[in-house]
mmCIF file of C-alpha atoms and ligand atoms in Angstrom:
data_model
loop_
_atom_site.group_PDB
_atom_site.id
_atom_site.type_symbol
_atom_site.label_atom_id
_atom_site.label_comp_id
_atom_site.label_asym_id
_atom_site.label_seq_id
_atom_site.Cartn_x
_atom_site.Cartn_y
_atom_site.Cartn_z
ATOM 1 C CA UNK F 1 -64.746 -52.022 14.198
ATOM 2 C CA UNK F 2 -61.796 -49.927 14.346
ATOM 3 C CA UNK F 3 -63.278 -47.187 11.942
ATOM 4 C CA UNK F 4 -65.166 -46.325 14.307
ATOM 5 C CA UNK F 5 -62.615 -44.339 16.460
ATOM 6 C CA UNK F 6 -61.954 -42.538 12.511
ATOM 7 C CA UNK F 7 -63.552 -38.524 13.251
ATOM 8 C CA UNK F 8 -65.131 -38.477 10.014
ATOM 9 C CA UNK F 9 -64.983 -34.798 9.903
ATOM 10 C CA UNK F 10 -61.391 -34.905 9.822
ATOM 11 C CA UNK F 11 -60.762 -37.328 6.913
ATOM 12 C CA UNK F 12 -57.589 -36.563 4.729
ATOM 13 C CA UNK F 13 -59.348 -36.245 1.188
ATOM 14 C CA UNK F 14 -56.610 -37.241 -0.659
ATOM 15 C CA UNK F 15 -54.360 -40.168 0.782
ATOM 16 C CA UNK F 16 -51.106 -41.341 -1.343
ATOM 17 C CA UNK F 17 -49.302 -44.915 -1.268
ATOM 18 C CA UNK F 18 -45.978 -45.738 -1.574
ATOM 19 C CA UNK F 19 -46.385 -49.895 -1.674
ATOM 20 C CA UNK F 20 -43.205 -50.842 -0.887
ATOM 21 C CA UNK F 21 -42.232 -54.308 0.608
ATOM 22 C CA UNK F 22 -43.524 -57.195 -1.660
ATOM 23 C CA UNK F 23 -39.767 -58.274 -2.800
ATOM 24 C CA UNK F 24 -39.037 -58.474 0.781
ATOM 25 C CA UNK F 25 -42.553 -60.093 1.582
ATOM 26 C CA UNK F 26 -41.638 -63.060 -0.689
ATOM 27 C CA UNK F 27 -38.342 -63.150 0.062
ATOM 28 C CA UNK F 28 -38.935 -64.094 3.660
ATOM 29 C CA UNK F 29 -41.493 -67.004 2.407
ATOM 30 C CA UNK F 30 -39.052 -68.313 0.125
ATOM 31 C CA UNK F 31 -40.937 -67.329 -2.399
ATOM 32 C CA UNK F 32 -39.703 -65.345 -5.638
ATOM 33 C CA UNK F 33 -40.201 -61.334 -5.867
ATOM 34 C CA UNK F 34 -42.738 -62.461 -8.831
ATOM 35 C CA UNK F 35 -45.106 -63.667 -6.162
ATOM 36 C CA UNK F 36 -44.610 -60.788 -3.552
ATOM 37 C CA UNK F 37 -46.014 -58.132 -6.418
ATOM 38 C CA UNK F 38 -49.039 -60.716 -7.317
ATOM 39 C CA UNK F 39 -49.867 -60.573 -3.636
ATOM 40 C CA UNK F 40 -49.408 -57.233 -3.617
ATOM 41 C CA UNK F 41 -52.111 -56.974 -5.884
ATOM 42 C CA UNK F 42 -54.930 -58.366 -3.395
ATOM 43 C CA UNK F 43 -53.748 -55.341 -1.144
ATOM 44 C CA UNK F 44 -54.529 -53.200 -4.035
ATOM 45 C CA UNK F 45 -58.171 -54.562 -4.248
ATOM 46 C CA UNK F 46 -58.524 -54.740 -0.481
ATOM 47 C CA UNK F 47 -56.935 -50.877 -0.024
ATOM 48 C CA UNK F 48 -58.842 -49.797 -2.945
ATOM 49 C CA UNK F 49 -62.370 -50.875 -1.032
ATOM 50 C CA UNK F 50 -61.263 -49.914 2.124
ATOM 51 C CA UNK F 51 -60.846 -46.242 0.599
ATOM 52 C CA UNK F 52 -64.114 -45.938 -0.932
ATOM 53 C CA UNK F 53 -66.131 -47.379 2.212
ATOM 54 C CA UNK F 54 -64.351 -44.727 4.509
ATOM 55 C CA UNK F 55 -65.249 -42.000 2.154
ATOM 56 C CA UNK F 56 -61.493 -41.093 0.778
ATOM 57 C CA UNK F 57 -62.066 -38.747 -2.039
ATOM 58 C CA UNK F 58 -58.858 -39.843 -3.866
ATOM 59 C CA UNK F 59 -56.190 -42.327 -3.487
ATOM 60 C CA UNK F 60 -52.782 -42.250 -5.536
ATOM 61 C CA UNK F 61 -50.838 -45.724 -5.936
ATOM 62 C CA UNK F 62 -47.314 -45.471 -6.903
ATOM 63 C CA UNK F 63 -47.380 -48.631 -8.942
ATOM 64 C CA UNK F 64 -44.319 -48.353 -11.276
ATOM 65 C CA UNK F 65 -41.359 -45.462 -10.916
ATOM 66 C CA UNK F 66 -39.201 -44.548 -13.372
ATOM 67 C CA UNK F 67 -36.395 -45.751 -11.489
ATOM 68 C CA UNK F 68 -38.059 -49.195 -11.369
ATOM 69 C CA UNK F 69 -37.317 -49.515 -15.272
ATOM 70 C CA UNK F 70 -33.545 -50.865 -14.376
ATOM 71 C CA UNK F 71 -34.812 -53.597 -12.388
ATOM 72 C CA UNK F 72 -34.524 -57.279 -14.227
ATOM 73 C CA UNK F 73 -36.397 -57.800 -17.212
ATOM 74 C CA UNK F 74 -38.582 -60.702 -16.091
ATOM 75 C CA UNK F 75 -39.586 -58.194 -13.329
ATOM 76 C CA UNK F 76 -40.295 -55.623 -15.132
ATOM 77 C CA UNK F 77 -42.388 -57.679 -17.529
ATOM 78 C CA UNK F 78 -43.880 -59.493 -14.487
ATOM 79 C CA UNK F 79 -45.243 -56.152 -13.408
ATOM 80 C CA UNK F 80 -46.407 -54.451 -16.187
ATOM 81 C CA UNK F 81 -48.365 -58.034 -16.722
ATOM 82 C CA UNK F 82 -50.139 -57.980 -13.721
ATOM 83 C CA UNK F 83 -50.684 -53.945 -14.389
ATOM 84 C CA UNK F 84 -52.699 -54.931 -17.423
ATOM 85 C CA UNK F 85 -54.536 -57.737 -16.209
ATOM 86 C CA UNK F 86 -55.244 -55.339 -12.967
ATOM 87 C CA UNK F 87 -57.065 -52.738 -15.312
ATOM 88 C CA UNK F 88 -58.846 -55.171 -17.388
ATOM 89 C CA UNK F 89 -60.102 -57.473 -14.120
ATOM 90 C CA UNK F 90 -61.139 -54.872 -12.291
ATOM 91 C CA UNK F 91 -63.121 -52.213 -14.539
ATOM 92 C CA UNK F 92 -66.135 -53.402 -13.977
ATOM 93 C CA UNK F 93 -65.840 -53.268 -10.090
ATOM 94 C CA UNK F 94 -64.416 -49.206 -10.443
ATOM 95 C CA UNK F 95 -67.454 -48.522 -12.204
ATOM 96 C CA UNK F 96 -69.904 -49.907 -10.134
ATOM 97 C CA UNK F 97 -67.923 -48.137 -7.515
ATOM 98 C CA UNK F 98 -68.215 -44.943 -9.590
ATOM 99 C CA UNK F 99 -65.053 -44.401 -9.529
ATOM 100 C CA UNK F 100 -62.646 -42.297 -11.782
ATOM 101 C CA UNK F 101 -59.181 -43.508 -12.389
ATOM 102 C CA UNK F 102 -56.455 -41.061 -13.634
ATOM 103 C CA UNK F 103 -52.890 -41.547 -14.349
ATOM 104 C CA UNK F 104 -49.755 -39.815 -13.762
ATOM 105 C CA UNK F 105 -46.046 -40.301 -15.162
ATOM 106 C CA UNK F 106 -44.036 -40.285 -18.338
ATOM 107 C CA UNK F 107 -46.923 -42.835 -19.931
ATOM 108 C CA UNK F 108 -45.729 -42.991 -23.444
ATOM 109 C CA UNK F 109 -42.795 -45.161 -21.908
ATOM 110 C CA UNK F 110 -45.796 -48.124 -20.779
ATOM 111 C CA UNK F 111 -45.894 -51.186 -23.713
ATOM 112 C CA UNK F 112 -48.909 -50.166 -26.187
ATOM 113 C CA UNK F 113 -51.062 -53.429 -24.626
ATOM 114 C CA UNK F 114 -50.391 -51.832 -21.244
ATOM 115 C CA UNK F 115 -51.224 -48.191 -23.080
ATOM 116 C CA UNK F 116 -54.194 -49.740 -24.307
ATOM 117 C CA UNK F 117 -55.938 -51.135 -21.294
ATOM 118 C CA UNK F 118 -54.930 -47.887 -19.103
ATOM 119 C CA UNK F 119 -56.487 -45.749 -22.276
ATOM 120 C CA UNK F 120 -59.514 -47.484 -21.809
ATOM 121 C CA UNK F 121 -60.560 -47.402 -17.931
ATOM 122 C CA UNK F 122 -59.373 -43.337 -17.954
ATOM 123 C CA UNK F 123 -61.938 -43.334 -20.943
ATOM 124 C CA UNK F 124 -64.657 -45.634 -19.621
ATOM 125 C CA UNK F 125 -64.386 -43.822 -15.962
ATOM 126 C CA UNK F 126 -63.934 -40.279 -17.265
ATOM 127 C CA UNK F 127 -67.343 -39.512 -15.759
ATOM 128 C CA UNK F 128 -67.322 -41.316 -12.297
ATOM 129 C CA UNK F 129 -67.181 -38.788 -9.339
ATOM 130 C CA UNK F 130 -67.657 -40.648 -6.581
ATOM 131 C CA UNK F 131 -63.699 -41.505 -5.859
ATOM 132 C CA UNK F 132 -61.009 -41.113 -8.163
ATOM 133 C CA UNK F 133 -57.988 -43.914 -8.102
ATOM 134 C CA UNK F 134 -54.626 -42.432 -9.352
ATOM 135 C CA UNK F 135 -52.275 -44.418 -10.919
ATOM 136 C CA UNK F 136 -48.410 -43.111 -10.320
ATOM 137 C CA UNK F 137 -47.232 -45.111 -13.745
ATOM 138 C CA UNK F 138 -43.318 -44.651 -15.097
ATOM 139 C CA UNK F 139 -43.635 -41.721 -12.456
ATOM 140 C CA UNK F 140 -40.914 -39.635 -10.926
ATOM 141 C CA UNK F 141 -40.794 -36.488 -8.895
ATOM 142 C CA UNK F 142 -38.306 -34.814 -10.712
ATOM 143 C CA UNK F 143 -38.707 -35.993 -14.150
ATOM 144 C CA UNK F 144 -42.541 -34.143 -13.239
ATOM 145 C CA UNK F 145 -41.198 -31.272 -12.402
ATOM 146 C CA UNK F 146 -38.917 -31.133 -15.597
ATOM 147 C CA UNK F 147 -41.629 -31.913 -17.982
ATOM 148 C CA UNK F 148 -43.476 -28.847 -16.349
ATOM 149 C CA UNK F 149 -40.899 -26.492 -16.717
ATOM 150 C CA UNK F 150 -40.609 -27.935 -20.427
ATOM 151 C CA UNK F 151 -44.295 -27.237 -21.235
ATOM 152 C CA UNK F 152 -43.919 -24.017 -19.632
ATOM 153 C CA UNK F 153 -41.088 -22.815 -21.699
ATOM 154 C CA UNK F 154 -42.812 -24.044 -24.599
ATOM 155 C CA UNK F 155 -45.658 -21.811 -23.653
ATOM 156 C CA UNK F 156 -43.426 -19.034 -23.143
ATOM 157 C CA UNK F 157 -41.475 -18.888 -26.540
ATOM 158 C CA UNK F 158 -45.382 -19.498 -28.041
ATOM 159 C CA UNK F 159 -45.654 -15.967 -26.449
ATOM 160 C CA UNK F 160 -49.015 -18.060 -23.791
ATOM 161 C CA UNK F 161 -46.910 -17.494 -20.432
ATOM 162 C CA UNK F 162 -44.107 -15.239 -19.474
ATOM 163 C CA UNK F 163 -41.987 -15.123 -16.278
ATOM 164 C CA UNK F 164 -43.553 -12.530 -14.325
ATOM 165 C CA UNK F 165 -47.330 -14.663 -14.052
ATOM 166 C CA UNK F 166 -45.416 -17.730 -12.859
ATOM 167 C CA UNK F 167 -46.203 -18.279 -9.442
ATOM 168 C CA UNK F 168 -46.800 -21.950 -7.625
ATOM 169 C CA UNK F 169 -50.406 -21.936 -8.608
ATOM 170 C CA UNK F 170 -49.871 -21.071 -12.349
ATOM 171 C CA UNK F 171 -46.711 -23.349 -12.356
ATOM 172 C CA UNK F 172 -48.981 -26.305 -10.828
ATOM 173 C CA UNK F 173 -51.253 -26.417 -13.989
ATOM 174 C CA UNK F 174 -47.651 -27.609 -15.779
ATOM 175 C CA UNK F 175 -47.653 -30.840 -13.851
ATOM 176 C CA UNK F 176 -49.509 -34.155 -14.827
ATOM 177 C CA UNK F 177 -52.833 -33.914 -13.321
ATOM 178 C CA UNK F 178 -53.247 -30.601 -11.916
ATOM 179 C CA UNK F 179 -56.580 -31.462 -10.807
ATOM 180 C CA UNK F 180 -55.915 -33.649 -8.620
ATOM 181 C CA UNK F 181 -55.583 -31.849 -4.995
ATOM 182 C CA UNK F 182 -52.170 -32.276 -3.188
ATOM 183 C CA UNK F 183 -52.199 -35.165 -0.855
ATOM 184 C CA UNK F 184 -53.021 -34.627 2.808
ATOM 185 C CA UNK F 185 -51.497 -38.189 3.850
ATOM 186 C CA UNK F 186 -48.810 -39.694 2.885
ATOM 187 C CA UNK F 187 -48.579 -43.904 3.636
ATOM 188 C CA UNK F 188 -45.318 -46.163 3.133
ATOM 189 C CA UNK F 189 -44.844 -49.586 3.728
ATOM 190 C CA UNK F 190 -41.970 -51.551 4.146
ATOM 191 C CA UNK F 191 -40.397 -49.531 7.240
ATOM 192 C CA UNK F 192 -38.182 -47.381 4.800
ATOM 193 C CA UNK F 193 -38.509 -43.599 5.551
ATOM 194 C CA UNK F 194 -37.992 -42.586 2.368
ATOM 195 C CA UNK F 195 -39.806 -40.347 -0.176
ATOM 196 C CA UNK F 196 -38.322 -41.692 -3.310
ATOM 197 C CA UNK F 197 -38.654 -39.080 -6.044
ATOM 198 C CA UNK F 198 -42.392 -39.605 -5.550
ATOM 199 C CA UNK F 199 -45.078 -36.420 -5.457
ATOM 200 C CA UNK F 200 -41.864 -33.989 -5.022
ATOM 201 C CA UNK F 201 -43.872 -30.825 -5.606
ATOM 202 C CA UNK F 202 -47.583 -31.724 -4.042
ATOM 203 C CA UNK F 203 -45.873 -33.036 -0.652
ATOM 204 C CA UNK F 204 -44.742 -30.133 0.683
ATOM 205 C CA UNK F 205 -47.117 -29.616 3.346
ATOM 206 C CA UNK F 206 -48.486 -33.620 3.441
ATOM 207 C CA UNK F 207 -48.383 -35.862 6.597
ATOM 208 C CA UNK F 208 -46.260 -38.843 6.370
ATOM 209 C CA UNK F 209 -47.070 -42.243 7.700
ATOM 210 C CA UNK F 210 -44.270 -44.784 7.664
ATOM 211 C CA UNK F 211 -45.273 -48.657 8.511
ATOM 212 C CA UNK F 212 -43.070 -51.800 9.503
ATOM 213 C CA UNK F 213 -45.912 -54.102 7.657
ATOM 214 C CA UNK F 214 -45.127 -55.249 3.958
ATOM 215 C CA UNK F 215 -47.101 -54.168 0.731
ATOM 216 C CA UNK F 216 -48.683 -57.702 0.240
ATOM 217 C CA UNK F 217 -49.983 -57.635 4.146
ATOM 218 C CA UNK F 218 -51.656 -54.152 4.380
ATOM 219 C CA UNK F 219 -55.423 -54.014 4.725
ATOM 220 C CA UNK F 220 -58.260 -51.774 5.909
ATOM 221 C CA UNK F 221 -57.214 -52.165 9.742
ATOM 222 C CA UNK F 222 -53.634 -50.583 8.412
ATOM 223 C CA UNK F 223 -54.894 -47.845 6.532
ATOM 224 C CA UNK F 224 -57.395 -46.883 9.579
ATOM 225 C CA UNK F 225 -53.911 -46.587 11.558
ATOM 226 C CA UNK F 226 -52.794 -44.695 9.336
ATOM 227 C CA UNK F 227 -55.631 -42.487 9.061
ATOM 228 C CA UNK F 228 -55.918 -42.206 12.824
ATOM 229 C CA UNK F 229 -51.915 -41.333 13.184
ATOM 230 C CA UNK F 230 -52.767 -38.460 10.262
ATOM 231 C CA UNK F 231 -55.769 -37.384 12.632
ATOM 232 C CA UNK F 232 -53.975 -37.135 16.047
ATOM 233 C CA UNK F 233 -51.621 -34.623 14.084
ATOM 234 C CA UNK F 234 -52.053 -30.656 14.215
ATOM 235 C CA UNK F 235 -51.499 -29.955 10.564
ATOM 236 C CA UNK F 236 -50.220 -25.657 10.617
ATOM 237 C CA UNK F 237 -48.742 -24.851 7.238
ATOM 238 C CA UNK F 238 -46.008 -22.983 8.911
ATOM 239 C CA UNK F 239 -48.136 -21.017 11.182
ATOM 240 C CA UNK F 240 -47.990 -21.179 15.327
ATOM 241 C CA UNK F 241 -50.439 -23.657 16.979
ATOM 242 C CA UNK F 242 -51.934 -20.744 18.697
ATOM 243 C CA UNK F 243 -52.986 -19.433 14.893
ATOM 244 C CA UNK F 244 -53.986 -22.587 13.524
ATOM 245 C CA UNK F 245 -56.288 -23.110 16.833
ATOM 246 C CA UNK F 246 -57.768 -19.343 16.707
ATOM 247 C CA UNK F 247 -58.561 -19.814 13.084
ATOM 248 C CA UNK F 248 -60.787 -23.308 13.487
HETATM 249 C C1 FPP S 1 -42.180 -52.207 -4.282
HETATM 250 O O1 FPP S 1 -41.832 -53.428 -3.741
HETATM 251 C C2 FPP S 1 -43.306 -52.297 -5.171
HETATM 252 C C3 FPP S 1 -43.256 -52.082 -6.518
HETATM 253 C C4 FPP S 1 -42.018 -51.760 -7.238
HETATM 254 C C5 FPP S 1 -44.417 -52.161 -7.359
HETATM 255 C C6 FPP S 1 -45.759 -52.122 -6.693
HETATM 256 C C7 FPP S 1 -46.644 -52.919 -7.535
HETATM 257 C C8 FPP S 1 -47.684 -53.642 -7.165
HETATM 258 C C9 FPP S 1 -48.250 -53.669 -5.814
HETATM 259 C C10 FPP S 1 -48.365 -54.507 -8.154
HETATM 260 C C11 FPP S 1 -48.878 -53.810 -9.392
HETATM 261 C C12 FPP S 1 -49.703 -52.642 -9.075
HETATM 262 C C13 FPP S 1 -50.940 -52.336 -9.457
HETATM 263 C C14 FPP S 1 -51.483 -51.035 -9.056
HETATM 264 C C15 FPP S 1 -51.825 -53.188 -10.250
HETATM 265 P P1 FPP S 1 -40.313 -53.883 -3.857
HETATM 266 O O2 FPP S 1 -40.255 -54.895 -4.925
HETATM 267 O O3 FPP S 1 -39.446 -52.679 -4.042
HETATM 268 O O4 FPP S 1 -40.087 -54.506 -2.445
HETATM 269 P P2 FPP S 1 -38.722 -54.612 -1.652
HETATM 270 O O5 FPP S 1 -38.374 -53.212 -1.220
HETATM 271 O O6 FPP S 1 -39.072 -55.490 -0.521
HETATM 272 O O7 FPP S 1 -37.718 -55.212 -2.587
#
């Protein structure tokens, strides 16, 4: 079992996905874009799994970006389809898992049905603690990072903030889920290297893992890779390997 060679001291708690590749995927089979994100769907399930048997405290799934609106209409539909049925099939298996899903991104864009289901499992889940599975949903970086400063400003003519307590922790309780810790790893398919306005402000110190293999093919044995790339690297915040090694 390739696990095995995983240090489980050493396990990023927090591991973020950017699933690209399933176009591509179906593409290559002659098959139409449709299929590629139903596919990519089984990686979901199997990723999802994988995560909670190796002990990962939270994964993030950029499932739908802003950008992603623009694509074709069928698509579009297509996806926030299989979103729905996603959160309504699989529900019972999160909370037998004990897991807590969460949900990040300009929401109130998502159809009500889609609203509705997603409403429910943060509900129903609210209390799991065992893993937590975030959702990046009509997310962008930016657009985060705007509705922040938004709040903030809010809060400041409101007379609850002013400039001079504004530092990045106090800014960081502005964004979408500020309890959920910044990710330590960083995983996308599809070969692209490419951040694409996702997690803007809680990358900034997070190790990157970029893979040839498609969305729709990526399983446990890929995410070990990753995990195993992410644990061969000397993570220093800036600081000199000699500091970093004197202060373990
Ligand atoms: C990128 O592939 C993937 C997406 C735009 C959506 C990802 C969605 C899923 C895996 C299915 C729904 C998700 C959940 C969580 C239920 P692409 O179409 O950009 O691929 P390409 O780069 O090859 O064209």
């Amino acid at each position: 079992m390739v696990e095995r060679r995983l240090d489980p001291e050493h396990l990023p708690r927090h591991v973020a996905i950017i699933m690209d590749g399933n176009g591509r995927w179906a593409e290559e089979r002659g098959l139409s874009r449709i299929e590629g994100h139903r596919e990519g769907i089984e990686s979901v399930r199997a990723v999802l799994r994988a995560a909670h048997e190796l002990g990962i405290g939270t994964l993030t799934l950029y499932a739908f970006s802003l950008e992603n609106w623009n694509r074709p209409r069928d698509e579009v539909g297509e996806l926030m389809g299989l979103l729905e049925r996603y959160l309504e099939e699989e529900l019972d298996e999160v909370m037998r898992n004990g897991i807590r899903v969460r949900a990040v991104g300009r929401l109130e864009l998502l159809p009500p049905s889609v609203r509705e289901q997603l409403d429910r499992a943060l509900a129903k889940t609210r209390d799991n603690d065992e893993m937590q599975l975030v959702f990046a949903l009509s997310y962008g970086g930016r657009q985060e990072i705007v509705d922040g400063v938004r709040k903030l400003l809010r809060d400041v003519e409101q007379g609850k903030a002013s400039a001079d307590h504004i530092d990045e922790k106090a800014f960081s309780a502005y964004l979408y889920d500020p309890e959920v810790p910044d990710p330590d790893l960083l995983i996308r398919t599809g070969g692209e290297s490419r951040v694409s306005n996702f997690l803007l402000w809680q990358i900034a110190y997070t190790e990157i893992h970029v893979t040839e293999r498609m969305w729709p093919d990526f399983r446990k044995g890929d995410l070990v890779d990753a995990i195993l790339d992410f644990q061969s690297r000397e993570r220093r915040f800036g600081m000199t390997s000699a500091q970093v090694q004197g202060s373990k």
